[in-house]
N, CA and C atoms as an extended XYZ file, in Angstrom:
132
Properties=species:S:1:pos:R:3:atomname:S:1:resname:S:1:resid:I:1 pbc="F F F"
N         1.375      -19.187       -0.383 N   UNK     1
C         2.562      -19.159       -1.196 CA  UNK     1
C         3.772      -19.188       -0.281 C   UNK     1
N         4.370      -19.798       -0.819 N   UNK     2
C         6.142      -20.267        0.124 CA  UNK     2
C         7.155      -19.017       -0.163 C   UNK     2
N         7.998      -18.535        0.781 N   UNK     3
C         8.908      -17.689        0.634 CA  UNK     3
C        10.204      -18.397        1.234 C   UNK     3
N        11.560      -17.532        1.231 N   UNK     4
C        12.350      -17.897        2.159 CA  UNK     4
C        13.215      -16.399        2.589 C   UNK     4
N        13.183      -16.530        3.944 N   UNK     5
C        13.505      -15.085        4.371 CA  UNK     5
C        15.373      -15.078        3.665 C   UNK     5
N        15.806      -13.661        3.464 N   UNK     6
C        16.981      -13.783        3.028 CA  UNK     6
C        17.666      -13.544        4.086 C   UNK     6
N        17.454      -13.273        5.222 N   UNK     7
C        18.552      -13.680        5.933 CA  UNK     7
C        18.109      -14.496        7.137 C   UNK     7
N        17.842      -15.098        7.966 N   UNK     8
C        17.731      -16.070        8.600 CA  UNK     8
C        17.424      -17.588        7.742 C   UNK     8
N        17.116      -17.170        6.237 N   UNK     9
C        16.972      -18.323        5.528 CA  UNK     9
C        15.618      -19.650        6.311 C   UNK     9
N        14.863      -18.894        6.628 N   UNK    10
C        13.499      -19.920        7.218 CA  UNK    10
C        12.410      -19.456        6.299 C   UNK    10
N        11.855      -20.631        6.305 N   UNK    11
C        10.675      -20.852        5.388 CA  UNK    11
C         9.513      -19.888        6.156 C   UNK    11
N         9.225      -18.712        4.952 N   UNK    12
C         7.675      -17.940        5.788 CA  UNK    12
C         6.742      -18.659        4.524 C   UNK    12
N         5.470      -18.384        5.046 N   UNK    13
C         4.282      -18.211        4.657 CA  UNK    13
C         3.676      -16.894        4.476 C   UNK    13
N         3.213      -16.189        3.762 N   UNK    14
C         2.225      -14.964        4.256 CA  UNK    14
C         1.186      -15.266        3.786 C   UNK    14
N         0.194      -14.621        4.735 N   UNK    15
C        -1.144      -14.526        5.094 CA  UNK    15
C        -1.999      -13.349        4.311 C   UNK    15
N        -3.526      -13.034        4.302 N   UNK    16
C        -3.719      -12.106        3.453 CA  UNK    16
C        -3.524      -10.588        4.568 C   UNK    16
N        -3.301      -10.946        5.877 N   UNK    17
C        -3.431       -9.613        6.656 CA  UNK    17
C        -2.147       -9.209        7.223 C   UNK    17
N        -1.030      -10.230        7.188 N   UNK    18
C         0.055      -10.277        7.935 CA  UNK    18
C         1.045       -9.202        7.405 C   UNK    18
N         1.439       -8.889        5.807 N   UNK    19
C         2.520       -7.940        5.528 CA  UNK    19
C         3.530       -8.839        5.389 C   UNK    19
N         4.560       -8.080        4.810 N   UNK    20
C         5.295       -8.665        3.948 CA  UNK    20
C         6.964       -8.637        5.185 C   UNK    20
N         6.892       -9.507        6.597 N   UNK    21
C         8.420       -9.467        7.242 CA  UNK    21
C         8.365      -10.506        7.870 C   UNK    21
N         9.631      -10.811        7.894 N   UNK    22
C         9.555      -12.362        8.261 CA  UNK    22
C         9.282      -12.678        9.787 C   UNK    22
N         8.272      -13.456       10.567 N   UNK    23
C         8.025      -13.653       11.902 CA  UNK    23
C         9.278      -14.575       12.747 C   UNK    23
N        10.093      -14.738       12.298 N   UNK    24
C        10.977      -15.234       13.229 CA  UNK    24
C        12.290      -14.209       13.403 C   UNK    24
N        12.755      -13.170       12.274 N   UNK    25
C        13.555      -12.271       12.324 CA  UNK    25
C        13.344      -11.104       12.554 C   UNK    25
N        12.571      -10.550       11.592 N   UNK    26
C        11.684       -9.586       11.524 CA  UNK    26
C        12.594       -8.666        9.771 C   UNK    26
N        13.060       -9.369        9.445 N   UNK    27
C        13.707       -9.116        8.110 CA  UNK    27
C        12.779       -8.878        7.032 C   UNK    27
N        12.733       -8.005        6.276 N   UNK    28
C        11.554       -7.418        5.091 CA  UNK    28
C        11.933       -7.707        3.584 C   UNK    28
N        13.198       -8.619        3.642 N   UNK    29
C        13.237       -9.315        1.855 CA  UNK    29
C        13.416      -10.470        2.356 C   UNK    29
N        12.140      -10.811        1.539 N   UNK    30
C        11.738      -12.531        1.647 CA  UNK    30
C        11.991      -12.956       -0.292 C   UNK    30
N        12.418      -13.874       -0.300 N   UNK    31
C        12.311      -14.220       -1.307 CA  UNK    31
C        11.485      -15.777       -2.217 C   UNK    31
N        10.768      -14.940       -3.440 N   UNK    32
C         9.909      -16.676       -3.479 CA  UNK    32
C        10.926      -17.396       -4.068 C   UNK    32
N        10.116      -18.859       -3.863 N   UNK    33
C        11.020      -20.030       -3.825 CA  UNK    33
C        10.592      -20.589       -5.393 C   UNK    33
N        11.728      -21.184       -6.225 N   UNK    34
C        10.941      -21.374       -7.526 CA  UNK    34
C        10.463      -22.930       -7.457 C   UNK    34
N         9.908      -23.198       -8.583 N   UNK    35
C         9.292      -24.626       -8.407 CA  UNK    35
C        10.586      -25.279       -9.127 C   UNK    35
N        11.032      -26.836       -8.592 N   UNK    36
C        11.714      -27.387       -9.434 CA  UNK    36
C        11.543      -27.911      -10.790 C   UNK    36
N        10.405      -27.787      -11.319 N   UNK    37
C         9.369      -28.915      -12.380 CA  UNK    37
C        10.779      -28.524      -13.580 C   UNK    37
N        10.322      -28.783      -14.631 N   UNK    38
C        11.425      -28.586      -15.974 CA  UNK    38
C        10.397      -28.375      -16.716 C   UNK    38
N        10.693      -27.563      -17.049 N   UNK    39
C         9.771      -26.930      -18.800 CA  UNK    39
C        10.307      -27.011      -20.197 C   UNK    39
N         9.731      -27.858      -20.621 N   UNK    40
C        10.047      -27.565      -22.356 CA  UNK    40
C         9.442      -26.764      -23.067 C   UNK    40
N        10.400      -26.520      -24.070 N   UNK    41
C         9.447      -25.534      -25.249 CA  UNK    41
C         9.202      -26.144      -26.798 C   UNK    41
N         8.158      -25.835      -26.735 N   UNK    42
C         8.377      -26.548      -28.438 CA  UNK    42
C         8.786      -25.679      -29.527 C   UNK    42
N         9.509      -26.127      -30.040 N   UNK    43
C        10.405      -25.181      -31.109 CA  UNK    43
C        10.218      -25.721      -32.567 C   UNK    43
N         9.234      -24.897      -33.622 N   UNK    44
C         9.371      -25.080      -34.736 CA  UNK    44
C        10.014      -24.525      -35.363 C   UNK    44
């Protein structure tokens, strides 16, 4: 799953053993990234 650190703003990855801080800063709010797709709803 894709994150983006909030402050150095670089793309992490995490792993299932790694923990939740970013490896290039060492910053601990990462934030996920949303998907662009578009969703409809059907409305009766």
């Amino acid at each position: 799953m894709s994150y983006k650190c909030s402050r150095c703003k670089r793309d992490v990855e995490l792993d299932e053993y790694g923990g939740v801080r970013c490896p290039y800063c060492g910053h601990r709010v990462l934030l996920k990234e949303r998907s662009r797709d578009i969703k409809e709803v059907d409305v009766k």
